[in-house]
Coordinates of C-alpha atoms in Angstrom, one line a residue:
M761 CA -24.3 26.2 -17.0
L762 CA -26.3 24.0 -14.7
K763 CA -26.4 24.8 -11.0
G764 CA -24.3 22.6 -8.8
K765 CA -25.6 20.1 -6.3
Q766 CA -26.6 21.2 -2.8
P767 CA -23.5 21.8 -0.5
I768 CA -24.2 18.9 1.9
F769 CA -23.8 16.3 -0.8
L770 CA -20.7 18.1 -2.2
V771 CA -19.2 18.2 1.3
L772 CA -19.6 14.5 1.8
A773 CA -18.1 13.8 -1.6
I774 CA -15.2 16.1 -0.9
L775 CA -14.6 14.5 2.5
A776 CA -14.2 11.1 0.8
G777 CA -11.7 12.6 -1.6
L778 CA -9.5 14.3 1.0
V779 CA -8.0 11.1 2.4
L780 CA -4.9 11.4 0.2
T781 CA -4.4 15.1 1.0
A782 CA -5.0 14.7 4.7
C783 CA -2.3 12.0 4.9
G784 CA 0.2 14.2 3.1
D785 CA 3.6 15.4 4.6
N786 CA 2.8 17.3 7.8
T787 CA 6.2 18.9 7.8
A788 CA 4.9 21.8 5.7
T789 CA 4.9 25.3 7.1
P790 CA 1.3 26.7 7.3
V791 CA 0.3 28.8 4.4
P792 CA -1.9 29.4 4.1
A793 CA -2.5 34.4 0.9
T794 CA -6.8 36.9 -3.8
T795 CA -7.9 38.0 -7.0
T796 CA -5.2 39.1 -9.9
A797 CA 0.9 40.8 -9.0
A798 CA 1.2 44.0 -10.2
A799 CA 1.1 45.0 -13.8
A800 CA 2.5 48.3 -12.8
T801 CA 4.5 47.8 -9.6
T802 CA 5.4 51.2 -8.2
S803 CA 9.0 52.2 -8.8
A804 CA 9.4 53.1 -5.1
A805 CA 8.3 49.7 -4.0
T806 CA 10.3 47.8 -6.5
T807 CA 13.5 49.8 -6.0
A808 CA 13.3 49.5 -2.2
A809 CA 12.6 45.8 -2.4
A810 CA 15.6 45.2 -4.6
T811 CA 17.9 47.4 -2.6
G812 CA 16.7 46.5 0.8
T813 CA 16.4 50.1 1.9
T814 CA 13.6 51.8 3.8
S815 CA 12.9 54.2 0.9
A816 CA 9.9 52.1 -0.1
T817 CA 8.0 53.9 2.6
T818 CA 8.0 57.0 0.5
S819 CA 5.5 55.4 -1.8
A820 CA 2.9 55.7 1.0
A821 CA 2.4 59.4 1.0
G822 CA 1.6 61.3 4.2
S823 CA 1.7 60.2 7.8
S824 CA 0.1 57.2 9.4
T825 CA -3.6 57.7 10.4
I826 CA -4.0 54.4 12.3
S827 CA -2.8 54.1 15.9
G828 CA -0.7 51.1 16.6
T829 CA -0.6 51.6 20.3
F830 CA -2.7 49.5 22.7
T831 CA -5.3 51.1 24.9
N832 CA -7.4 49.4 27.5
N833 CA -10.6 51.1 26.3
P834 CA -12.9 48.6 24.6
A835 CA -14.6 51.4 22.7
D836 CA -11.3 52.1 20.8
Y837 CA -11.8 48.7 19.2
G838 CA -15.5 48.9 18.7
L839 CA -16.2 46.6 21.6
K840 CA -19.0 46.8 24.2
T841 CA -18.0 48.3 27.5
G842 CA -18.9 46.8 30.9
K843 CA -17.8 43.3 30.0
P844 CA -21.3 41.9 29.2
Y845 CA -19.8 38.5 28.2
N846 CA -17.5 38.2 31.1
G847 CA -16.6 34.5 31.7
T848 CA -17.6 33.3 28.2
N849 CA -15.2 30.8 26.7
L850 CA -14.8 30.7 22.9
N851 CA -13.2 28.1 20.7
F852 CA -11.5 29.2 17.5
L853 CA -11.1 26.7 14.7
I854 CA -7.8 27.5 13.0
C855 CA -4.6 25.7 12.1
C856 CA -1.0 26.1 13.0
N857 CA -1.2 28.3 16.1
T858 CA 2.6 28.0 16.6
A859 CA 3.3 29.9 13.4
T860 CA 5.0 33.3 13.9
Q861 CA 2.2 35.1 12.1
F862 CA -0.2 34.1 14.9
A863 CA 2.1 34.2 18.0
S864 CA 1.6 37.9 18.8
L865 CA -2.2 37.7 18.2
I866 CA -2.5 34.8 20.6
D867 CA -0.5 36.6 23.2
K868 CA -2.5 39.8 22.8
T869 CA -5.8 37.8 22.9
T870 CA -5.0 37.0 26.5
K871 CA -3.3 40.1 27.7
E872 CA -5.5 42.6 25.9
F873 CA -8.7 41.2 24.6
T874 CA -9.5 39.0 27.6
A875 CA -8.4 41.7 30.0
M876 CA -10.9 44.2 28.3
T877 CA -13.8 41.8 27.8
G878 CA -13.5 38.9 30.2
I879 CA -13.9 36.6 27.2
T880 CA -11.3 33.8 26.9
V881 CA -10.4 32.3 23.5
K882 CA -8.8 28.9 22.8
W883 CA -7.1 28.7 19.5
D884 CA -7.2 25.2 18.0
N885 CA -4.0 23.8 16.5
V886 CA -4.9 21.6 13.6
P887 CA -2.0 20.8 11.3
Y888 CA -2.4 22.5 7.9
A889 CA -2.6 19.2 6.0
G890 CA -5.6 18.2 8.1
F891 CA -7.2 21.7 8.4
Q892 CA -9.5 21.4 5.4
Q893 CA -10.9 18.1 6.4
K894 CA -11.5 19.4 10.0
L895 CA -13.5 22.3 8.6
L896 CA -15.6 20.1 6.3
T897 CA -16.3 17.7 9.2
E898 CA -17.4 20.5 11.5
S899 CA -19.7 21.9 8.8
V900 CA -21.4 18.6 8.3
S901 CA -21.7 17.6 12.0
G902 CA -22.9 21.0 13.3
T903 CA -21.7 20.2 16.8
G904 CA -21.3 23.8 17.8
Q905 CA -17.9 23.0 19.3
Y906 CA -16.3 26.0 17.6
D907 CA -17.5 29.7 17.8
N908 CA -15.1 31.5 15.5
V909 CA -13.9 29.8 12.3
A910 CA -11.0 30.6 9.9
W911 CA -10.7 29.1 6.4
V912 CA -8.6 29.3 3.3
D913 CA -10.4 31.2 0.5
S914 CA -10.8 28.3 -2.0
W915 CA -12.2 26.0 0.8
G916 CA -15.0 28.4 1.5
P917 CA -17.7 27.0 -0.8
G918 CA -17.7 23.7 1.1
I919 CA -18.2 25.3 4.5
K920 CA -20.0 28.6 4.1
S921 CA -23.4 27.1 4.7
F922 CA -22.6 26.7 8.4
L923 CA -21.4 30.3 8.8
L924 CA -23.4 33.2 10.2
P925 CA -24.3 36.1 7.9
L926 CA -22.6 39.2 9.2
D927 CA -24.2 42.1 7.2
D928 CA -26.4 43.4 10.0
K929 CA -23.7 43.2 12.5
L930 CA -21.2 45.0 10.2
K931 CA -23.7 47.8 9.6
A932 CA -24.5 48.2 13.3
A933 CA -20.8 48.3 14.1
G934 CA -20.0 50.7 11.3
I935 CA -17.5 48.4 9.8
S936 CA -16.9 48.8 6.1
M937 CA -15.4 46.1 3.7
D938 CA -14.1 48.9 1.5
D939 CA -10.7 48.8 3.1
F940 CA -9.9 45.4 1.6
S941 CA -8.9 44.2 -1.8
P942 CA -12.0 43.2 -3.9
A943 CA -10.6 39.7 -4.1
Y944 CA -10.5 39.5 -0.3
V945 CA -14.1 40.7 -0.1
Q946 CA -15.3 38.2 -2.7
A947 CA -13.7 35.3 -0.8
S948 CA -15.5 36.5 2.4
K949 CA -19.0 36.4 0.9
S950 CA -21.6 33.6 0.9
N951 CA -21.6 31.2 -2.1
D952 CA -24.4 33.2 -3.7
G953 CA -22.5 36.5 -3.1
K954 CA -25.4 38.1 -1.4
S955 CA -24.1 38.3 2.2
V956 CA -20.8 38.6 4.0
V957 CA -19.9 35.6 6.1
G958 CA -16.4 36.5 7.1
I959 CA -13.9 39.3 7.5
P960 CA -10.4 39.1 5.9
F961 CA -7.9 38.1 8.5
R962 CA -4.6 36.7 7.0
G963 CA -3.6 37.5 3.4
H964 CA -0.6 36.5 1.5
A965 CA 1.0 37.6 -1.8
Q966 CA 3.5 35.5 -3.9
T967 CA 6.9 37.0 -3.5
L968 CA 10.4 36.4 -4.9
F969 CA 12.9 36.2 -2.1
Y970 CA 16.6 36.2 -3.1
R971 CA 20.1 36.5 -1.7
K972 CA 21.5 39.9 -2.6
D973 CA 25.1 38.8 -1.9
V974 CA 24.8 36.1 -4.6
F975 CA 23.5 38.4 -7.2
D976 CA 26.0 41.2 -6.3
K977 CA 28.9 38.8 -6.5
L978 CA 27.9 37.5 -9.9
G979 CA 26.9 40.9 -11.2
I980 CA 23.4 39.9 -12.2
K981 CA 20.0 41.5 -11.6
P982 CA 17.2 39.7 -9.7
P983 CA 14.6 38.3 -12.1
T984 CA 11.2 39.8 -12.8
T985 CA 10.0 37.1 -15.3
W986 CA 10.2 33.3 -15.2
Q987 CA 12.3 33.4 -18.3
E988 CA 14.8 35.6 -16.4
V989 CA 14.7 33.1 -13.6
D990 CA 16.0 30.6 -16.1
A991 CA 18.8 32.9 -17.3
V992 CA 20.1 33.8 -13.8
S993 CA 19.7 30.2 -12.6
K994 CA 22.0 29.1 -15.4
V995 CA 24.7 31.6 -14.3
I996 CA 24.3 30.7 -10.6
K997 CA 24.6 27.0 -11.4
E998 CA 27.8 27.5 -13.4
K999 CA 29.5 30.0 -11.1
M1000 CA 28.3 28.9 -7.7
P1001 CA 27.7 25.1 -7.9
T1002 CA 27.6 24.6 -4.1
I1003 CA 24.1 26.1 -3.9
S1004 CA 20.9 25.5 -5.8
P1005 CA 19.8 28.5 -7.9
I1006 CA 16.2 28.2 -6.7
S1007 CA 14.2 26.3 -4.1
M1008 CA 11.1 24.6 -5.5
Y1009 CA 8.5 22.2 -4.2
Y1010 CA 6.6 19.6 -6.2
G1011 CA 5.5 17.2 -3.5
V1012 CA 1.9 16.2 -2.6
N1013 CA 0.8 18.2 0.5
A1014 CA -2.6 19.9 0.7
G1015 CA -2.3 21.3 -2.8
Q1016 CA 0.8 23.4 -2.1
N1017 CA 2.5 22.5 -5.4
V1018 CA -0.5 24.0 -7.2
F1019 CA 0.5 27.5 -6.0
L1020 CA 3.4 27.8 -8.4
F1021 CA 1.6 25.9 -11.1
L1022 CA -1.1 28.6 -11.1
N1023 CA 1.5 31.4 -11.2
H1024 CA 2.9 29.9 -14.4
L1025 CA -0.4 29.0 -15.9
W1026 CA -2.1 32.3 -15.3
G1027 CA 1.0 34.3 -16.1
N1028 CA 1.2 32.6 -19.6
G1029 CA -2.4 33.6 -20.3
G1030 CA -3.8 30.1 -19.5
D1031 CA -6.5 29.1 -17.0
V1032 CA -7.9 26.1 -15.2
F1033 CA -11.4 26.4 -16.8
D1034 CA -13.0 28.0 -19.7
Q1035 CA -16.3 30.0 -19.3
G1036 CA -18.3 26.8 -19.5
M1037 CA -16.2 25.3 -16.6
H1038 CA -14.5 22.8 -18.8
P1039 CA -10.8 22.2 -17.9
I1040 CA -8.4 23.8 -20.4
F1041 CA -5.1 23.6 -18.5
N1042 CA -3.9 21.0 -21.0
N1043 CA -4.1 23.3 -24.0
A1044 CA -1.0 24.9 -25.6
A1045 CA -0.7 27.7 -23.0
G1046 CA -1.0 25.1 -20.2
V1047 CA 1.6 22.8 -21.6
E1048 CA 4.0 25.6 -22.2
A1049 CA 3.5 26.9 -18.6
T1050 CA 3.9 23.5 -17.1
T1051 CA 7.0 22.8 -19.1
Q1052 CA 8.5 26.0 -17.7
Y1053 CA 7.5 25.0 -14.2
M1054 CA 9.2 21.6 -14.6
S1055 CA 12.3 23.0 -16.3
Y1056 CA 13.9 24.1 -13.0
L1057 CA 14.0 20.5 -12.0
K1058 CA 15.0 19.1 -15.4
D1059 CA 17.8 21.6 -15.8
G1060 CA 19.2 21.1 -12.4
Y1061 CA 18.4 24.5 -11.0
T1062 CA 16.6 23.0 -8.0
T1063 CA 17.5 20.0 -5.9
P1064 CA 16.2 16.6 -7.0
N1065 CA 14.7 16.3 -3.5
S1066 CA 12.2 19.0 -4.5
V1067 CA 10.2 16.2 -6.1
G1068 CA 9.0 15.3 -2.6
F1069 CA 9.3 18.8 -1.0
A1070 CA 6.5 20.5 0.6
E1071 CA 6.6 24.3 0.8
G1072 CA 8.1 24.2 4.2
D1073 CA 11.0 22.0 3.1
A1074 CA 11.8 24.4 0.3
A1075 CA 11.7 27.3 2.7
T1076 CA 14.0 25.5 5.1
Q1077 CA 16.5 25.0 2.2
F1078 CA 16.4 28.7 1.3
G1079 CA 16.5 29.8 4.9
Q1080 CA 19.6 27.7 5.6
G1081 CA 21.4 29.5 2.7
K1082 CA 21.4 26.4 0.4
S1083 CA 19.7 28.2 -2.5
A1084 CA 19.8 31.7 -4.1
M1085 CA 16.0 32.2 -4.7
M1086 CA 12.6 31.1 -3.6
V1087 CA 9.1 32.2 -4.7
T1088 CA 6.7 31.8 -1.8
W1089 CA 4.3 33.7 0.4
S1090 CA 5.2 37.2 1.7
W1091 CA 4.8 36.1 5.3
Y1092 CA 8.1 34.1 5.0
Y1093 CA 9.9 37.4 5.4
S1094 CA 9.7 36.9 9.1
T1095 CA 11.2 33.4 8.9
F1096 CA 14.0 34.5 6.6
T1097 CA 15.0 37.5 8.8
N1098 CA 14.8 35.5 12.0
K1099 CA 18.4 35.3 13.4
T1100 CA 17.5 32.3 15.5
S1101 CA 16.4 30.1 12.6
A1102 CA 17.8 31.6 9.3
S1103 CA 21.4 31.5 8.1
P1104 CA 23.4 34.8 8.4
D1105 CA 23.9 34.5 4.6
V1106 CA 20.1 34.9 4.3
Y1107 CA 19.0 37.3 7.0
N1108 CA 21.9 39.7 6.2
N1109 CA 21.3 39.7 2.5
L1110 CA 17.6 39.2 2.0
G1111 CA 16.0 40.9 -1.0
F1112 CA 12.5 40.6 -2.4
L1113 CA 10.4 41.5 -5.4
P1114 CA 6.9 40.6 -6.7
A1115 CA 6.7 37.0 -7.9
P1116 CA 8.0 36.7 -11.5
S1117 CA 5.6 37.3 -14.4
W1118 CA 5.6 35.8 -17.9
E1119 CA 7.8 37.6 -20.4
G1120 CA 5.8 40.0 -22.5
K1121 CA 2.6 39.4 -20.6
S1122 CA 0.7 41.2 -17.8
P1123 CA 1.7 39.8 -14.3
I1124 CA -0.9 37.6 -12.7
T1125 CA -0.2 35.5 -9.7
Y1126 CA -2.0 33.5 -7.1
A1127 CA -2.7 35.2 -3.7
Q1128 CA -4.5 33.8 -0.7
I1129 CA -6.8 35.1 1.9
W1130 CA -8.0 33.6 5.2
P1131 CA -11.3 35.1 6.3
V1132 CA -12.7 34.5 9.8
G1133 CA -16.4 34.1 10.6
I1134 CA -18.8 32.8 13.2
S1135 CA -20.4 29.3 13.2
K1136 CA -24.1 29.4 13.1
F1137 CA -24.1 26.5 15.5
S1138 CA -22.2 28.6 18.1
K1139 CA -23.9 29.0 21.5
H1140 CA -21.9 32.2 22.0
Q1141 CA -22.5 34.2 18.8
D1142 CA -22.5 37.7 20.4
A1143 CA -19.2 37.0 22.3
A1144 CA -17.8 35.5 19.1
W1145 CA -18.7 38.8 17.3
E1146 CA -16.8 40.8 19.9
Y1147 CA -13.7 38.7 19.3
L1148 CA -14.1 38.9 15.5
K1149 CA -14.3 42.7 15.7
W1150 CA -11.1 42.9 17.8
L1151 CA -9.2 40.2 15.8
T1152 CA -9.8 42.0 12.4
N1153 CA -9.5 45.6 13.7
P1154 CA -6.9 47.6 11.7
R1155 CA -5.6 49.1 14.9
V1156 CA -4.9 45.6 16.2
E1157 CA -3.4 44.6 12.9
K1158 CA -1.0 47.5 12.9
E1159 CA -0.1 46.9 16.6
V1160 CA 0.8 43.3 15.8
A1161 CA 2.8 44.3 12.7
L1162 CA 4.8 46.8 14.8
D1163 CA 5.4 44.3 17.7
K1164 CA 9.1 43.5 17.6
S1165 CA 9.4 42.8 21.3
D1166 CA 10.3 39.2 20.7
P1167 CA 11.5 37.4 17.6
K1168 CA 8.6 34.9 18.0
F1169 CA 6.1 37.8 17.5
D1170 CA 7.6 39.0 14.3
N1171 CA 4.8 39.3 11.8
V1172 CA 4.5 41.1 8.5
V1173 CA 1.0 40.0 7.5
V1174 CA -1.6 42.8 7.1
V1175 CA -4.7 42.9 4.9
H1176 CA -6.3 46.3 5.3
N1177 CA -5.4 48.6 2.4
S1178 CA -4.8 51.3 4.9
V1179 CA -2.3 49.2 6.8
L1180 CA -0.6 47.9 3.7
S1181 CA 0.2 51.5 2.8
D1182 CA 1.1 52.6 6.3
P1183 CA 4.6 54.2 6.5
E1184 CA 5.3 53.0 10.0
V1185 CA 4.5 49.4 9.1
N1186 CA 6.6 49.6 5.8
A1187 CA 9.5 51.1 7.7
T1188 CA 9.9 47.8 9.7
T1189 CA 10.2 45.6 6.6
H1190 CA 12.0 47.8 4.0
G1191 CA 8.7 48.3 2.2
L1192 CA 7.5 44.7 2.0
Q1193 CA 3.8 45.7 2.5
N1194 CA 4.1 48.2 -0.4
V1195 CA 5.2 45.3 -2.6
M1196 CA 2.4 43.1 -1.3
A1197 CA -0.1 45.8 -2.2
S1198 CA 1.2 46.1 -5.7
V1199 CA 1.0 42.3 -6.2
L1200 CA -2.6 42.2 -4.9
K1201 CA -3.8 44.7 -7.5
T1202 CA -3.8 41.9 -10.1
A1203 CA -3.6 38.7 -8.1
R1204 CA -6.3 36.0 -8.3
T1205 CA -7.7 33.5 -5.9
E1206 CA -8.2 29.8 -6.7
P1207 CA -11.6 29.1 -8.2
L1208 CA -14.3 29.6 -5.5
I1209 CA -16.3 26.5 -6.3
P1210 CA -17.3 23.5 -4.0
E1211 CA -15.5 21.1 -6.3
W1212 CA -12.1 22.9 -6.1
P1213 CA -10.7 20.6 -3.3
Q1214 CA -11.2 17.6 -5.6
V1215 CA -9.8 19.5 -8.6
E1216 CA -6.8 20.7 -6.6
S1217 CA -6.2 17.1 -5.4
T1218 CA -6.2 15.9 -9.0
L1219 CA -3.8 18.7 -10.0
Q1220 CA -1.3 18.2 -7.2
V1221 CA -0.9 14.5 -8.0
A1222 CA -0.4 15.2 -11.7
I1223 CA 2.2 17.9 -10.9
N1224 CA 4.1 15.4 -8.7
N1225 CA 3.9 12.7 -11.3
M1226 CA 5.3 15.1 -14.0
A1227 CA 8.1 16.1 -11.6
G1228 CA 8.8 12.4 -11.2
G1229 CA 9.3 12.1 -15.0
K1230 CA 5.8 11.4 -16.4
P1231 CA 5.2 13.1 -19.8
I1232 CA 3.6 16.5 -19.5
Q1233 CA 1.0 16.5 -22.3
A1234 CA -0.3 13.0 -21.5
T1235 CA -0.4 13.7 -17.8
L1236 CA -2.2 17.0 -18.2
D1237 CA -4.7 15.3 -20.6
Q1238 CA -5.5 12.6 -18.1
A1239 CA -5.9 15.2 -15.3
A1240 CA -8.2 17.2 -17.5
K1241 CA -10.4 14.1 -18.1
D1242 CA -10.5 13.5 -14.4
V1243 CA -11.5 17.1 -13.7
D1244 CA -14.1 17.0 -16.4
A1245 CA -15.7 14.0 -14.6
I1246 CA -15.6 15.9 -11.3
M1247 CA -17.3 18.9 -12.9
K1248 CA -19.9 16.8 -14.7
K1249 CA -20.8 15.1 -11.4
G1250 CA -21.1 18.5 -9.8
G1251 CA -23.8 19.4 -12.3
Y1252 CA -22.0 22.0 -14.4
Y1253 CA -22.8 20.2 -17.7
K1254 CA -24.2 16.9 -19.0

């Protein structure tokens, strides 16, 4: 395989190809959350998820070892004492700062981090649909406008060249990356894999959410495979025609419709590329997986409006009680249990399981990680390191997860293995984090290559076209030709 072109040329090419994506539907909820959902989900986690009881916490043996209580001592968070960076103002490049998963962190940044260090931090608020383009633009311009930078794992190859290597800082601070999933660590390294350029920050596992009242009333079990999704959807459609069996989203919006496509493709043993980086998603396994993905629409198990839905639209439908199931990111638990936004039919009856697998095959789903790093153009790198240490500290992560003082602060996202298995954290969510941990054991990230944004853009348009009625085999064949051209231009083969 030939080495790809230098990042600067790839970034410019990607920027040119992002116009369609950036102009997508901005109504989508931010998503963001690794490498391969669980072949052997623990019985405690599965049972608790299905029954909605707190018994899932029993799968995390022992008592909690991480404090989730705030102290005003900087040393407890690995920070320097004496406020050496007092008065420094940092800018944090990130999207969607109004999302519930960020609200508590933003509040604590001011009340706790700034109070301890004298460093103020301004979180940017780029819409998710324009976040990738903003990252790429900043990496090319090198203005130094931002100090800390977050990114979605698969976008990393296009921006990592402008991030500061952190290995020496991690060693000096005694911070180990061993408390993270290997997939999270991989996505946080430089393109050559030789150095760490980010620390895992937000991570998300694909999860099946369902209404227990619907399944109890019909006497059916929640599905664990896509084929079972078909079977229960048929029953729900026949017996409860006033709701959709499942909320889906096939619209073009920053590659969101690719998430479920990958769940089906990988679950069926298919893949996007072969070992030579030639596209193979149009082979027999890919066609079968895509046919299954499109069947929910064809068979009337999801609303016809899902052809244009972004993920947030589908989540709104489920949250309002208009469907019985949805497969989406684990962080939506907070949205679906929020009594100010969700329907009582949902928040009083919410169940969850790992995302469905393919019948007879090992479960593999897509999971996502957002690392955070420091711009090498930042004029405040030392202060930015202080904030990065605090932001990704497991003690802060647990404190945020336990913060139920206000519904707007409700957050279930944790990424440290030690916090995923923490009994106190799991007790607040009926064991959701245990389920997330099981999913992450076999989850995969999207391909970490500079060309992925262009590939993803090609796939999302193809998916939307097939949802609109275009033939599956012919559409996948054309998409494969387009992707082949992208990879050839990237220098992977002649």
